[in-house]
Amino acid sequence: MTATIALVDDDRNILTSVSIALQTEGFLTRVYSDGESALKALVENPPDLAVLDIKMPKMDGLELLRRLREKSGIPVIFLTSKDDELDEALGLAMGADDYIAKPFSQRLLIARIRAILRRTEANVPSTEGGNEEPAQPLVRGRLAMDPARHRVTWDGTNVTLTVTEFLILETLAQRPGIVKTRNQLMDAAYQDDIYVDDRTIDSHIKRVRRKFRQVDPEFDAIETLYGAGYRFSDE
């Protein structure tokens, strides 16, 4: 099935050029020039993925993402300026799946879109009756993860994670007590040799912790080993 990508940016040159590039690659596109006009459309008729600029009139990308995350878990990639490090971290903390700094390569953007869509599809159970066995649920102490349904619970309470967050947590939980480096977590969450820096992984980990602490203020199952990486404890 052809994926639909929503582009939200006040720069019409970017909207036009990226839309054409995506259509050339076989995607359907919808374009919006500000966050305010995009919000209702994204909620009422969700695309498969949205690419949001941070700095826009009427409603910026961060506010759009905040409101979107109240009602939708669609994957989101942020477009940022090179000096927007704080906005990048805030966007990841609020629920973005990735970010790309302007000026950017359209080839890189398309590669990241494809990677996120593949991760999303991998967590959706097949309805075509194929022979492929669904991924088995993973239970580690108070944590339960069901990859086929993209469902996570802690002590029986649902915790909503993005696809990227799910894959990072799953990688840690598969082998409790074993330290995973940031590179290993990057490999699990970002395929196709797509580069992301350490700060991106750290932001995802902080966001996962924050979500679990909303249901359990004492959550401490993800441990940081400074200079080494992270590990999951099921004790």
Coordinates of C-alpha atoms in Angstrom, one line a residue:
M1 CA 0.0 0.0 0.0
T2 CA 1.3 3.5 -0.9
A3 CA 2.2 5.5 2.2
T4 CA 0.9 9.0 2.6
I5 CA 3.4 11.7 3.9
A6 CA 2.2 15.0 5.4
L7 CA 4.6 18.0 5.0
V8 CA 4.1 21.0 7.2
D9 CA 6.4 23.9 6.5
D10 CA 5.9 27.7 5.8
D11 CA 8.6 27.5 3.2
R12 CA 6.8 26.9 -0.1
N13 CA 10.0 26.0 -1.9
I14 CA 10.6 23.2 0.6
L15 CA 7.0 22.0 0.3
T16 CA 7.2 21.9 -3.4
S17 CA 10.6 20.3 -3.8
V18 CA 10.2 17.7 -1.1
S19 CA 6.6 16.8 -2.3
I20 CA 7.9 16.2 -5.8
A21 CA 10.8 14.1 -4.6
L22 CA 8.5 12.0 -2.4
Q23 CA 6.0 11.5 -5.3
T24 CA 8.8 10.5 -7.6
E25 CA 9.6 7.8 -5.0
G26 CA 6.0 6.6 -5.0
F27 CA 4.6 8.3 -1.9
L28 CA 1.4 10.3 -1.7
T29 CA 1.8 13.7 -0.2
R30 CA -0.3 16.3 1.6
V31 CA 1.1 19.8 2.2
Y32 CA 0.3 22.4 4.8
S33 CA 1.9 25.9 5.2
D34 CA 1.3 26.3 9.0
G35 CA 0.7 24.2 12.0
E36 CA -2.8 25.6 12.7
S37 CA -4.2 24.5 9.3
A38 CA -2.4 21.1 9.6
L39 CA -3.6 20.1 13.0
K40 CA -7.2 19.2 12.3
A41 CA -6.4 17.4 9.0
L42 CA -3.6 15.3 10.7
V43 CA -6.0 14.3 13.5
E44 CA -9.1 13.6 11.4
N45 CA -7.3 12.0 8.5
P46 CA -3.9 10.7 9.8
P47 CA -1.1 10.2 7.2
D48 CA 1.4 7.4 7.6
L49 CA 4.1 9.9 8.7
A50 CA 4.4 13.7 9.1
V51 CA 7.4 15.9 8.5
L52 CA 7.1 19.1 10.6
D53 CA 9.1 22.3 10.5
I54 CA 9.7 23.7 14.0
K55 CA 9.6 27.4 13.2
M56 CA 6.2 28.3 11.6
P57 CA 3.7 31.1 12.0
K58 CA 0.3 30.7 13.8
M59 CA 1.4 27.4 15.4
D60 CA 5.0 26.2 15.5
G61 CA 6.0 22.6 15.1
L62 CA 6.5 22.0 18.8
E63 CA 3.0 23.1 19.7
L64 CA 1.6 21.1 16.8
L65 CA 3.4 18.0 18.0
R66 CA 2.2 18.5 21.5
R67 CA -1.4 18.7 20.4
L68 CA -1.0 15.9 17.9
R69 CA 0.4 13.6 20.6
E70 CA -2.7 14.1 22.7
K71 CA -4.7 12.3 20.0
S72 CA -2.4 10.5 17.7
G73 CA 0.8 8.4 17.6
I74 CA 1.7 8.8 14.0
P75 CA 5.4 8.9 13.3
V76 CA 6.9 12.4 13.1
I77 CA 10.2 13.8 11.7
F78 CA 11.2 17.3 12.6
L79 CA 13.0 19.7 10.4
T80 CA 15.2 22.0 12.4
S81 CA 17.8 24.7 11.9
K82 CA 21.4 24.0 12.8
D83 CA 21.3 26.2 15.9
D84 CA 18.1 24.6 17.2
E85 CA 19.7 22.0 19.5
L86 CA 17.3 22.8 22.4
D87 CA 14.3 22.5 20.1
E88 CA 15.6 19.2 18.8
A89 CA 15.9 17.8 22.3
L90 CA 12.5 19.2 23.3
G91 CA 10.9 17.7 20.1
L92 CA 12.2 14.3 20.9
A93 CA 11.1 14.6 24.5
M94 CA 7.6 15.4 23.3
G95 CA 7.3 12.5 21.0
A96 CA 9.1 13.1 17.7
D97 CA 10.7 10.0 16.1
D98 CA 13.6 11.7 14.5
Y99 CA 14.9 15.1 13.3
I100 CA 16.9 16.4 10.3
A101 CA 18.8 19.8 10.3
K102 CA 18.3 22.3 7.5
P103 CA 19.7 22.5 4.9
F104 CA 19.1 18.8 4.4
S105 CA 19.6 16.2 1.7
Q106 CA 16.3 15.0 0.2
R107 CA 17.9 11.6 -0.2
L108 CA 18.6 11.5 3.5
L109 CA 15.0 12.6 4.4
I110 CA 13.5 9.9 2.1
A111 CA 15.8 7.3 3.6
R112 CA 14.8 8.2 7.1
I113 CA 11.1 8.2 6.1
R114 CA 11.5 4.7 4.7
A115 CA 13.3 3.5 7.8
I116 CA 10.6 4.7 10.2
L117 CA 7.8 3.4 8.0
R118 CA 9.5 0.0 7.9
R119 CA 9.7 0.0 11.7
T120 CA 6.1 1.0 11.9
E121 CA 5.0 -1.8 9.6
A122 CA 7.1 -4.3 11.5
N123 CA 5.0 -3.7 14.6
V124 CA 1.7 -4.0 12.8
P125 CA 0.2 -7.6 12.7
S126 CA -0.4 -9.0 9.3
T127 CA -4.0 -9.3 8.1
E128 CA -3.2 -11.3 5.0
G129 CA -3.0 -14.7 6.6
G130 CA 0.6 -15.3 5.7
N131 CA 2.8 -18.0 7.3
E132 CA 5.1 -15.6 9.1
E133 CA 4.9 -16.1 12.8
P134 CA 4.1 -12.9 14.8
A135 CA 6.8 -11.7 17.2
Q136 CA 6.3 -13.2 20.6
P137 CA 5.4 -11.1 23.7
L138 CA 8.3 -10.2 25.9
V139 CA 7.9 -10.2 29.7
R140 CA 10.6 -8.9 32.0
G141 CA 9.5 -8.5 35.6
R142 CA 6.9 -5.8 35.7
L143 CA 7.4 -5.0 32.0
A144 CA 5.4 -6.6 29.2
M145 CA 5.9 -5.9 25.5
D146 CA 3.8 -7.2 22.7
P147 CA 5.6 -6.4 19.4
A148 CA 2.7 -7.7 17.2
R149 CA 0.3 -5.2 18.8
H150 CA 2.9 -2.5 19.6
R151 CA 1.7 -2.6 23.2
V152 CA 3.7 -1.9 26.3
T153 CA 2.5 -2.2 29.9
W154 CA 4.2 -1.7 33.3
D155 CA 2.5 -3.4 36.2
G156 CA -0.5 -3.9 33.9
T157 CA -0.8 -0.2 33.0
N158 CA -0.4 0.9 29.4
V159 CA 2.6 3.0 28.4
T160 CA 2.4 4.6 24.9
L161 CA 5.7 4.5 23.0
T162 CA 6.7 5.6 19.5
V163 CA 8.1 3.0 17.2
T164 CA 11.7 4.2 17.9
E165 CA 11.2 4.2 21.6
F166 CA 9.7 0.7 21.4
L167 CA 12.6 -0.7 19.5
I168 CA 15.2 0.8 21.9
L169 CA 13.4 -0.5 25.0
E170 CA 12.9 -3.9 23.4
T171 CA 16.6 -4.2 22.6
L172 CA 17.5 -3.4 26.2
A173 CA 14.8 -5.7 27.7
Q174 CA 15.7 -8.7 25.5
R175 CA 18.9 -9.2 27.6
P176 CA 18.4 -7.8 31.1
G177 CA 21.6 -6.8 32.9
I178 CA 23.6 -6.7 29.6
V179 CA 25.0 -3.2 28.7
K180 CA 24.0 -1.9 25.3
T181 CA 26.1 0.8 23.8
R182 CA 24.6 3.8 22.1
N183 CA 25.8 2.3 18.7
Q184 CA 24.0 -0.9 19.4
L185 CA 20.8 1.0 20.2
M186 CA 21.3 3.0 17.1
D187 CA 21.6 -0.2 15.0
A188 CA 18.4 -1.5 16.5
A189 CA 16.3 1.6 16.0
Y190 CA 17.9 3.1 12.8
Q191 CA 18.7 0.8 9.9
D192 CA 20.2 1.4 6.5
D193 CA 23.4 3.0 7.9
I194 CA 21.5 6.1 8.8
Y195 CA 23.6 8.3 11.1
V196 CA 22.2 9.7 14.3
D197 CA 24.3 11.2 17.1
D198 CA 24.6 10.1 20.7
R199 CA 22.3 12.9 21.8
T200 CA 19.4 11.5 19.9
I201 CA 19.7 8.1 21.7
D202 CA 20.0 9.9 25.0
S203 CA 16.9 12.0 24.3
H204 CA 14.9 8.8 23.5
I205 CA 16.0 7.1 26.7
K206 CA 15.0 10.2 28.8
R207 CA 11.7 10.3 27.1
V208 CA 11.1 6.5 27.7
R209 CA 11.9 7.0 31.4
R210 CA 9.6 10.0 31.6
K211 CA 6.7 8.0 30.2
F212 CA 7.2 5.1 32.6
R213 CA 7.5 7.5 35.6
Q214 CA 4.2 8.9 34.7
V215 CA 2.7 5.5 35.7
D216 CA 5.3 4.6 38.3
P217 CA 7.3 7.5 39.9
E218 CA 9.8 5.0 41.2
F219 CA 10.6 3.5 37.8
D220 CA 14.4 2.8 37.6
A221 CA 14.6 -0.2 35.3
I222 CA 16.8 1.6 32.7
E223 CA 20.2 2.2 34.1
T224 CA 22.9 4.5 32.7
L225 CA 26.5 3.3 32.7
Y226 CA 28.4 6.5 32.0
G227 CA 30.9 6.0 29.2
A228 CA 29.4 2.6 28.4
G229 CA 25.7 2.8 27.5
Y230 CA 22.5 1.6 29.1
R231 CA 21.1 -1.6 30.5
F232 CA 17.7 -2.9 31.6
S233 CA 17.2 -4.4 35.1
D234 CA 14.2 -6.7 35.7
E235 CA 14.9 -7.1 39.4

